[in-house]
Coordinates of N, CA, C and O in Angstrom, one line a residue:
X1 N -42.3 134.6 137.2 CA -41.9 133.3 137.0 C -41.2 133.2 135.7 O -41.7 133.6 134.6
X2 N -39.9 132.7 135.7 CA -39.1 132.6 134.5 C -39.0 131.2 134.0 O -38.6 131.0 132.8
X3 N -39.2 130.2 134.8 CA -39.0 128.8 134.4 C -40.0 127.9 135.1 O -40.4 128.1 136.2
X4 N -40.3 126.8 134.4 CA -41.2 125.7 135.0 C -40.6 124.4 134.6 O -40.0 124.2 133.6
X5 N -40.8 123.4 135.5 CA -40.4 122.0 135.2 C -41.3 121.1 136.0 O -41.6 121.4 137.2
X6 N -41.8 120.1 135.4 CA -42.7 119.1 136.1 C -41.9 117.8 136.3 O -41.2 117.3 135.5
X7 N -42.1 117.2 137.5 CA -41.5 115.9 137.8 C -42.2 114.9 136.9 O -43.4 114.9 136.7
X8 N -41.4 114.0 136.2 CA -41.9 113.1 135.2 C -42.9 112.1 135.8 O -43.7 111.5 135.0
X9 N -42.9 111.8 137.1 CA -43.8 110.8 137.6 C -44.6 111.2 138.8 O -45.6 110.6 139.1
X10 N -44.1 112.2 139.5 CA -44.8 112.6 140.7 C -45.7 113.8 140.4 O -45.6 114.4 139.4
X11 N -46.6 114.1 141.3 CA -47.5 115.2 141.2 C -46.9 116.5 141.7 O -47.3 117.2 142.6
X12 N -45.7 116.9 141.1 CA -44.9 118.0 141.5 C -44.6 118.9 140.4 O -44.2 118.5 139.3
X13 N -44.6 120.2 140.7 CA -44.2 121.2 139.7 C -43.2 122.2 140.4 O -43.4 122.5 141.6
X14 N -42.1 122.6 139.7 CA -41.2 123.5 140.2 C -41.3 124.8 139.4 O -41.4 124.7 138.2
X15 N -41.2 126.0 140.0 CA -41.2 127.2 139.3 C -40.0 128.0 139.8 O -39.6 128.1 141.0
X16 N -39.3 128.7 138.8 CA -38.1 129.5 139.1 C -38.5 131.0 139.0 O -39.2 131.4 138.1
X17 N -38.0 131.8 139.9 CA -38.5 133.2 140.0 C -37.4 134.2 140.0 O -36.2 133.9 140.2
X18 N -37.7 135.4 139.8 CA -36.8 136.6 139.7 C -36.1 136.8 141.0 O -35.0 137.3 141.1
X19 N -36.7 136.4 142.1 CA -36.1 136.6 143.5 C -35.1 135.6 143.8 O -34.6 135.5 144.9
X20 N -34.7 134.7 142.9 CA -33.7 133.7 143.2 C -34.2 132.4 143.8 O -33.4 131.6 144.3
X21 N -35.5 132.2 144.0 CA -36.0 131.1 144.6 C -36.7 130.1 143.6 O -37.0 130.5 142.5
X22 N -36.7 128.8 144.1 CA -37.5 127.8 143.3 C -38.6 127.4 144.3 O -38.4 127.1 145.4
X23 N -39.8 127.4 143.7 CA -41.0 127.0 144.5 C -41.5 125.7 144.0 O -41.6 125.4 142.8
X24 N -41.8 124.8 145.0 CA -42.4 123.5 144.7 C -43.9 123.5 144.9 O -44.3 124.0 146.0
X25 N -44.6 122.9 144.0 CA -46.1 122.9 144.1 C -46.6 121.5 143.8 O -46.0 120.7 143.2
X26 N -47.8 121.3 144.4 CA -48.5 120.0 144.1 C -49.5 120.4 142.9 O -50.3 121.3 143.0
X27 N -49.3 119.7 141.8 CA -50.1 119.9 140.6 C -51.6 119.8 140.9 O -52.4 120.7 140.5
X28 N -52.0 118.7 141.5 CA -53.4 118.4 141.6 C -54.2 119.3 142.5 O -55.4 119.5 142.3
X29 N -53.5 120.0 143.5 CA -54.2 120.8 144.4 C -53.8 122.3 144.3 O -54.5 123.2 144.8
X30 N -52.7 122.6 143.7 CA -52.1 123.9 143.6 C -51.4 124.3 144.9 O -51.0 125.5 145.1
X31 N -51.3 123.4 145.8 CA -50.7 123.7 147.1 C -49.2 124.0 147.0 O -48.5 123.3 146.3
X32 N -48.8 125.0 147.6 CA -47.4 125.4 147.7 C -46.7 124.5 148.8 O -47.1 124.5 149.9
X33 N -45.7 123.7 148.4 CA -45.1 122.8 149.3 C -43.9 123.4 150.0 O -43.8 123.2 151.2
X34 N -43.0 124.1 149.3 CA -41.9 124.7 150.0 C -41.2 125.6 149.0 O -41.4 125.5 147.8
X35 N -40.4 126.5 149.5 CA -39.6 127.4 148.8 C -38.1 127.1 149.0 O -37.6 126.9 150.1
X36 N -37.4 126.9 147.9 CA -35.9 126.6 147.9 C -35.2 127.9 147.7 O -35.3 128.5 146.6
X37 N -34.4 128.3 148.6 CA -33.6 129.6 148.5 C -32.1 129.2 148.4 O -31.6 128.4 149.2
X38 N -31.4 129.8 147.5 CA -30.0 129.6 147.4 C -29.3 130.4 146.3 O -28.1 130.4 146.3
X39 N -30.1 130.9 145.4 CA -29.5 131.7 144.3 C -29.5 133.2 144.7 O -30.3 133.6 145.5
X40 N -28.6 133.9 144.1 CA -28.5 135.4 144.3 C -29.0 136.1 143.1 O -29.2 137.3 143.1
X41 N -29.3 135.4 142.0 CA -29.9 135.9 140.8 C -31.2 135.2 140.4 O -31.5 134.2 141.0
X42 N -31.8 135.7 139.4 CA -33.1 135.1 138.9 C -32.8 133.6 138.5 O -31.8 133.3 137.9
X43 N -33.8 132.8 138.8 CA -33.7 131.4 138.3 C -34.4 131.3 136.9 O -35.6 131.5 136.8
X44 N -33.5 131.1 135.9 CA -34.0 131.2 134.6 C -34.2 129.9 133.8 O -34.7 129.9 132.7
X45 N -33.8 128.8 134.4 CA -34.1 127.5 133.8 C -34.2 126.4 134.9 O -33.5 126.5 135.9
X46 N -35.0 125.4 134.6 CA -35.2 124.3 135.5 C -35.3 123.0 134.7 O -35.7 123.0 133.5
X47 N -34.9 121.9 135.3 CA -35.1 120.6 134.8 C -35.3 119.6 135.9 O -34.9 119.9 137.0
X48 N -35.9 118.5 135.6 CA -36.2 117.5 136.7 C -35.6 116.1 136.3 O -35.6 115.7 135.2
X49 N -35.1 115.4 137.3 CA -34.6 114.1 137.2 C -35.6 113.1 137.9 O -35.9 113.3 139.0
X50 N -36.1 112.1 137.2 CA -36.9 111.2 137.8 C -36.1 110.1 138.5 O -36.5 109.5 139.5
X51 N -34.9 109.8 138.0 CA -34.1 108.8 138.6 C -33.7 109.1 140.0 O -33.7 108.2 140.8
X52 N -33.2 110.3 140.3 CA -32.7 110.6 141.6 C -33.5 111.6 142.4 O -33.2 112.0 143.4
X53 N -34.6 112.0 141.8 CA -35.5 112.9 142.4 C -34.8 114.2 142.8 O -34.9 114.7 143.9
X54 N -34.0 114.7 141.9 CA -33.4 116.0 142.0 C -33.9 117.0 141.0 O -34.3 116.6 139.9
X55 N -33.9 118.2 141.3 CA -34.2 119.2 140.2 C -33.0 120.2 140.2 O -32.3 120.5 141.2
X56 N -32.6 120.6 139.0 CA -31.5 121.5 138.8 C -32.1 122.8 138.4 O -33.1 122.9 137.7
X57 N -31.5 123.9 139.0 CA -32.0 125.2 138.6 C -30.8 126.1 138.1 O -29.8 126.1 138.8
X58 N -30.9 126.6 137.0 CA -29.9 127.5 136.5 C -30.3 128.9 136.7 O -31.4 129.3 136.7
X59 N -29.3 129.8 137.0 CA -29.6 131.1 137.4 C -28.7 132.2 136.8 O -27.6 131.9 136.3
X60 N -29.1 133.4 136.9 CA -28.3 134.6 136.5 C -27.0 134.7 137.3 O -26.1 135.5 137.0
X61 N -27.0 134.0 138.5 CA -25.8 134.2 139.3 C -24.6 133.2 138.9 O -23.7 133.0 139.6
X62 N -24.8 132.6 137.7 CA -23.8 131.7 137.1 C -23.6 130.5 137.9 O -22.4 130.0 138.0
X63 N -24.6 130.0 138.5 CA -24.5 128.7 139.2 C -25.7 127.8 138.8 O -26.7 128.2 138.3
X64 N -25.4 126.5 139.0 CA -26.5 125.5 138.8 C -26.6 124.8 140.2 O -25.6 124.2 140.7
X65 N -27.8 124.9 140.8 CA -28.0 124.2 142.1 C -28.7 122.9 141.8 O -29.7 122.9 141.0
X66 N -28.4 121.9 142.5 CA -29.0 120.6 142.4 C -29.7 120.4 143.8 O -29.1 120.3 144.8
X67 N -31.1 120.4 143.7 CA -31.9 120.3 144.9 C -32.5 118.9 145.1 O -32.8 118.3 144.1
X68 N -32.6 118.5 146.3 CA -33.3 117.2 146.6 C -34.8 117.5 146.7 O -35.2 118.4 147.4
X69 N -35.6 116.7 145.9 CA -37.0 116.9 146.0 C -37.5 116.5 147.4 O -38.4 117.1 147.9
X70 N -36.9 115.5 148.0 CA -37.4 115.0 149.3 C -37.1 116.0 150.5 O -37.9 116.2 151.3
X71 N -35.9 116.5 150.5 CA -35.5 117.3 151.7 C -35.6 118.8 151.4 O -35.6 119.6 152.4
X72 N -35.5 119.2 150.2 CA -35.5 120.7 149.8 C -34.1 121.3 150.0 O -34.0 122.5 149.9
X73 N -33.1 120.5 150.3 CA -31.8 121.0 150.5 C -31.0 121.0 149.2 O -31.2 120.1 148.3
X74 N -30.1 121.9 149.1 CA -29.2 122.0 147.9 C -28.1 121.0 148.1 O -27.3 121.1 149.0
X75 N -28.1 119.9 147.2 CA -27.1 118.9 147.4 C -25.7 119.3 146.7 O -24.7 118.7 147.1
X76 N -25.8 120.2 145.7 CA -24.5 120.6 145.1 C -24.8 121.9 144.4 O -25.8 122.1 143.8
X77 N -23.8 122.8 144.4 CA -23.8 124.0 143.6 C -22.6 123.8 142.6 O -21.5 123.6 143.0
X78 N -22.9 123.9 141.3 CA -22.0 123.9 140.2 C -21.7 125.3 139.8 O -22.7 126.0 139.3
X79 N -20.5 125.8 140.0 CA -20.2 127.2 139.6 C -19.7 127.1 138.1 O -18.8 126.4 137.8
X80 N -20.3 127.9 137.3 CA -20.0 128.0 135.9 C -18.8 129.0 135.7 O -18.6 129.8 136.6
X81 N -18.2 129.0 134.6 CA -17.2 129.9 134.3 C -17.7 131.3 134.5 O -18.8 131.6 134.2
X82 N -16.9 132.2 135.1 CA -17.3 133.5 135.5 C -17.9 134.3 134.4 O -18.7 135.2 134.5
X83 N -17.5 134.0 133.1 CA -17.9 134.8 132.0 C -19.2 134.2 131.4 O -19.7 134.7 130.4
X84 N -19.7 133.1 132.0 CA -20.8 132.4 131.4 C -22.0 132.4 132.3 O -21.9 132.5 133.5
X85 N -23.2 132.4 131.7 CA -24.4 132.2 132.4 C -25.2 131.1 131.8 O -25.0 130.8 130.6
X86 N -26.1 130.5 132.5 CA -26.8 129.3 132.0 C -28.1 129.7 131.2 O -28.9 130.4 131.7
X87 N -28.1 129.3 129.9 CA -29.3 129.5 129.1 C -30.4 128.5 129.4 O -31.6 128.9 129.4
X88 N -30.0 127.3 129.5 CA -31.0 126.2 129.6 C -30.4 125.0 130.2 O -29.1 124.8 130.2
X89 N -31.2 124.1 130.8 CA -30.7 122.9 131.4 C -31.7 121.8 131.1 O -32.9 122.0 131.0
X90 N -31.2 120.5 130.9 CA -32.1 119.4 130.6 C -31.5 118.2 131.4 O -30.3 118.1 131.6
X91 N -32.4 117.3 131.7 CA -31.9 116.0 132.4 C -32.5 114.9 131.6 O -33.6 114.8 131.2
X92 N -31.6 113.8 131.4 CA -32.1 112.6 130.7 C -31.2 111.5 131.0 O -30.0 111.5 130.8
X93 N -31.8 110.4 131.5 CA -31.1 109.1 131.7 C -29.7 109.3 132.4 O -28.7 108.9 131.8
X94 N -29.6 109.8 133.5 CA -28.4 110.0 134.3 C -27.4 111.0 133.6 O -26.2 110.9 133.8
X95 N -28.0 111.9 132.8 CA -27.2 112.9 132.2 C -27.8 114.3 132.4 O -29.0 114.4 132.3
X96 N -27.0 115.2 132.8 CA -27.4 116.6 132.9 C -26.8 117.3 131.7 O -25.6 117.2 131.5
X97 N -27.6 118.0 131.0 CA -27.0 118.8 129.8 C -27.2 120.3 130.1 O -28.4 120.7 130.4
X98 N -26.1 121.0 130.2 CA -26.2 122.5 130.4 C -25.9 123.2 129.1 O -25.0 122.8 128.4
X99 N -26.7 124.2 128.8 CA -26.4 125.1 127.7 C -26.1 126.4 128.2 O -26.9 127.1 128.8
X100 N -24.8 126.8 128.0 CA -24.3 128.0 128.6 C -24.1 129.1 127.5 O -24.1 128.9 126.3
X101 N -23.9 130.3 128.0 CA -23.6 131.5 127.2 C -22.5 131.2 126.2 O -21.6 130.4 126.5
X102 N -22.5 131.8 125.1 CA -21.6 131.5 124.0 C -21.8 130.1 123.4 O -20.9 129.7 122.6
X103 N -22.8 129.4 123.7 CA -23.2 128.2 123.0 C -22.5 127.0 123.5 O -22.5 125.9 122.9
X104 N -21.9 127.0 124.7 CA -21.2 125.8 125.2 C -22.3 124.8 125.7 O -23.1 125.1 126.5
X105 N -22.3 123.6 125.1 CA -23.2 122.5 125.5 C -22.3 121.5 126.3 O -21.4 121.0 125.8
X106 N -22.6 121.3 127.6 CA -21.9 120.4 128.4 C -22.7 119.3 128.9 O -23.9 119.5 129.2
X107 N -22.2 118.1 128.9 CA -22.9 116.9 129.3 C -22.2 116.4 130.6 O -21.0 116.3 130.7
X108 N -23.0 116.2 131.6 CA -22.5 115.8 133.0 C -23.0 114.4 133.3 O -24.2 114.0 133.0
X109 N -22.2 113.5 133.8 CA -22.5 112.2 134.3 C -23.1 112.3 135.7 O -22.4 112.7 136.6
X110 N -24.4 112.0 135.8 CA -25.1 112.2 137.1 C -25.5 110.8 137.6 O -26.5 110.7 138.4
X111 N -24.8 109.7 137.2 CA -25.2 108.4 137.6 C -25.0 108.1 139.1 O -25.6 107.2 139.6
X112 N -24.1 108.8 139.7 CA -23.8 108.5 141.2 C -25.0 109.1 142.0 O -25.6 110.1 141.7
X113 N -25.2 108.4 143.1 CA -26.2 108.9 144.1 C -25.7 110.2 144.8 O -26.5 110.9 145.4
X114 N -24.4 110.4 144.7 CA -23.8 111.6 145.4 C -23.5 112.7 144.4 O -22.6 112.5 143.6
X115 N -24.3 113.8 144.4 CA -24.0 114.8 143.4 C -22.6 115.4 143.4 O -22.2 115.9 142.4
X116 N -21.9 115.3 144.5 CA -20.5 115.9 144.5 C -19.6 115.0 143.7 O -18.5 115.5 143.3
X117 N -20.0 113.8 143.3 CA -19.2 112.9 142.4 C -19.5 113.1 141.0 O -18.9 112.5 140.1
X118 N -20.5 113.9 140.6 CA -20.9 114.2 139.2 C -19.7 114.8 138.5 O -19.1 115.7 139.0
X119 N -19.5 114.4 137.2 CA -18.4 115.0 136.5 C -18.9 115.3 135.1 O -19.8 114.7 134.5
X120 N -18.2 116.3 134.5 CA -18.4 116.7 133.1 C -17.8 115.7 132.2 O -16.6 115.4 132.3
X121 N -18.6 115.1 131.3 CA -18.0 114.0 130.4 C -17.8 114.5 129.0 O -17.0 114.0 128.3
X122 N -18.4 115.6 128.6 CA -18.2 116.1 127.3 C -18.6 117.5 127.2 O -19.6 118.0 127.8
X123 N -17.9 118.3 126.4 CA -18.2 119.7 126.1 C -18.2 119.9 124.6 O -17.1 119.6 124.0
X124 N -19.3 120.3 124.0 CA -19.2 120.7 122.6 C -18.5 122.0 122.5 O -18.5 122.8 123.4
X125 N -17.8 122.2 121.3 CA -17.1 123.5 121.2 C -18.0 124.7 121.3 O -19.2 124.7 120.9
X126 N -17.5 125.7 122.0 CA -18.2 127.0 122.1 C -18.4 127.6 120.8 O -17.6 127.5 119.9
X127 N -19.5 128.4 120.6 CA -19.8 129.0 119.4 C -19.8 130.5 119.6 O -19.8 131.0 120.7
X128 N -19.7 131.3 118.5 CA -19.7 132.7 118.6 C -21.0 133.3 119.1 O -21.0 134.4 119.7
X129 N -22.1 132.6 118.9 CA -23.3 133.1 119.5 C -24.0 131.9 120.2 O -23.8 130.8 119.9
X130 N -24.9 132.3 121.1 CA -25.5 131.3 121.9 C -26.6 130.4 121.3 O -27.4 130.9 120.5
X131 N -26.5 129.1 121.6 CA -27.6 128.3 121.3 C -28.8 128.7 122.2 O -28.5 129.3 123.2
X132 N -30.0 128.3 121.9 CA -31.1 128.5 122.8 C -31.8 127.2 123.1 O -32.0 126.4 122.2
X133 N -32.3 127.0 124.3 CA -33.1 125.9 124.7 C -32.4 124.6 124.3 O -32.1 124.3 123.2
X134 N -32.3 123.7 125.3 CA -31.7 122.4 125.1 C -32.8 121.3 125.5 O -33.6 121.5 126.4
X135 N -32.8 120.3 124.7 CA -33.7 119.1 125.0 C -32.9 117.9 124.7 O -32.0 117.9 123.9
X136 N -33.3 116.8 125.3 CA -32.5 115.5 125.2 C -33.4 114.3 125.2 O -34.4 114.3 125.9
X137 N -33.0 113.3 124.4 CA -33.7 112.0 124.5 C -32.5 111.0 124.9 O -31.4 111.5 125.2
X138 N -32.8 109.8 124.9 CA -31.8 108.8 125.2 C -30.6 108.8 124.2 O -29.5 108.5 124.6
X139 N -30.9 109.2 123.0 CA -29.8 109.2 121.9 C -29.5 110.5 121.3 O -28.5 110.6 120.6
X140 N -30.3 111.6 121.6 CA -30.0 112.9 120.9 C -30.0 114.0 121.8 O -30.7 114.0 122.9
X141 N -29.3 115.1 121.5 CA -29.3 116.4 122.1 C -29.7 117.4 121.1 O -29.1 117.4 120.0
X142 N -30.6 118.3 121.3 CA -31.1 119.3 120.4 C -31.0 120.7 121.0 O -31.3 120.8 122.2
X143 N -30.7 121.7 120.2 CA -30.7 123.1 120.6 C -31.3 123.9 119.4 O -31.1 123.5 118.2
X144 N -31.9 125.0 119.7 CA -32.3 126.0 118.7 C -31.1 126.7 118.2 O -30.3 127.1 119.0
X145 N -30.9 126.7 116.9 CA -29.7 127.3 116.3 C -29.7 128.8 116.5 O -30.7 129.4 116.4
X146 N -28.5 129.3 116.7 CA -28.3 130.7 116.9 C -28.6 131.5 115.7 O -28.2 131.1 114.6
X147 N -29.4 132.6 115.8 CA -29.6 133.5 114.7 C -30.7 133.0 113.7 O -31.0 133.7 112.8
X148 N -31.2 131.8 113.9 CA -32.1 131.2 112.9 C -33.2 130.5 113.7 O -33.0 129.4 114.1
X149 N -34.3 131.2 114.0 CA -35.4 130.6 114.8 C -36.1 129.5 114.1 O -37.0 128.9 114.6
X150 N -35.7 129.2 112.8 CA -36.4 128.1 112.1 C -35.5 126.8 112.1 O -35.9 125.8 111.5
X151 N -34.3 126.8 112.7 CA -33.4 125.7 112.6 C -33.1 125.1 114.0 O -33.0 125.8 115.0
X152 N -33.0 123.8 114.0 CA -32.7 123.1 115.2 C -31.5 122.3 115.0 O -31.4 121.5 114.0
X153 N -30.5 122.4 115.8 CA -29.2 121.7 115.7 C -29.4 120.4 116.5 O -30.0 120.4 117.6
X154 N -29.0 119.3 115.9 CA -29.2 118.0 116.5 C -27.9 117.2 116.5 O -27.2 117.1 115.5
X155 N -27.5 116.6 117.6 CA -26.4 115.7 117.7 C -26.8 114.4 118.2 O -27.6 114.3 119.2
X156 N -26.2 113.3 117.7 CA -26.4 112.0 118.2 C -25.4 111.8 119.4 O -24.3 112.3 119.3
X157 N -25.9 111.2 120.5 CA -25.0 111.1 121.6 C -25.0 109.6 122.1 O -26.1 109.0 122.3
X158 N -23.8 109.1 122.3 CA -23.7 107.8 122.9 C -23.3 107.9 124.4 O -22.2 108.3 124.7
X159 N -24.3 107.6 125.3 CA -24.0 107.8 126.7 C -22.9 106.9 127.3 O -22.3 107.3 128.3
X160 N -22.6 105.8 126.7 CA -21.6 104.9 127.2 C -20.2 105.5 126.9 O -19.4 105.5 127.8
X161 N -20.0 105.9 125.7 CA -18.7 106.4 125.3 C -18.6 107.9 125.4 O -17.5 108.5 125.3
X162 N -19.7 108.6 125.6 CA -19.7 110.1 125.7 C -19.3 110.7 124.4 O -18.8 111.8 124.4
X163 N -19.5 110.0 123.3 CA -19.1 110.5 122.0 C -20.3 111.2 121.3 O -21.4 110.7 121.3
X164 N -20.0 112.4 120.8 CA -21.1 113.1 120.1 C -20.9 112.8 118.7 O -19.8 112.9 118.1
X165 N -22.0 112.5 118.0 CA -22.0 112.3 116.6 C -22.0 113.6 115.8 O -22.0 114.7 116.4
X166 N -22.1 113.5 114.5 CA -22.1 114.7 113.7 C -23.3 115.6 113.9 O -24.4 115.1 114.2
X167 N -23.1 116.9 113.9 CA -24.2 117.8 114.0 C -25.0 117.9 112.7 O -24.5 117.9 111.6
X168 N -26.3 117.9 112.9 CA -27.3 118.0 111.8 C -28.2 119.2 112.1 O -28.4 119.5 113.2
X169 N -28.8 119.7 111.1 CA -29.8 120.8 111.2 C -31.1 120.3 110.7 O -31.2 119.8 109.6
X170 N -32.1 120.6 111.4 CA -33.5 120.4 111.0 C -34.1 121.8 110.7 O -33.9 122.7 111.5
X171 N -34.9 121.9 109.7 CA -35.6 123.2 109.4 C -37.0 123.0 109.7 O -37.6 122.0 109.3
X172 N -37.6 124.0 110.4 CA -39.0 123.9 110.8 C -39.8 124.7 109.8 O -39.3 125.5 109.0

């Protein structure tokens, strides 16, 4: 198991595996509910959306699959640049944030009920080395700074205008 994500309101857990599958589990009983197959590489990151009941899975095959919690079907496959793979993925308030190889942080508008209508609204400039782990709140996006495991990069984000504020660093 390479990745875990819990649904924010339901009794559901998703796990990402080396065999390219995402498994859905019931937290309270440990019951295996279904296996989602669609990746050709290891599933290395997961995130959950409470708004639309989708989970996104990032994989070594350079794709992001958007799965329906209800049907178990892949609603959309987002193919990343052939030279990039997905480090981390986060979901927050109708936004999908992908953290890709070489440090590209991309923000996607997921407000439509139809995943095929989702669009990239903002891309932070790529960096020479990769950010690690992405997290988001309603106003901020944070990543672990490259090469410095004690620093966190933080951007203020306006979801209405898709404007990223100045980058700040926090030291732990």
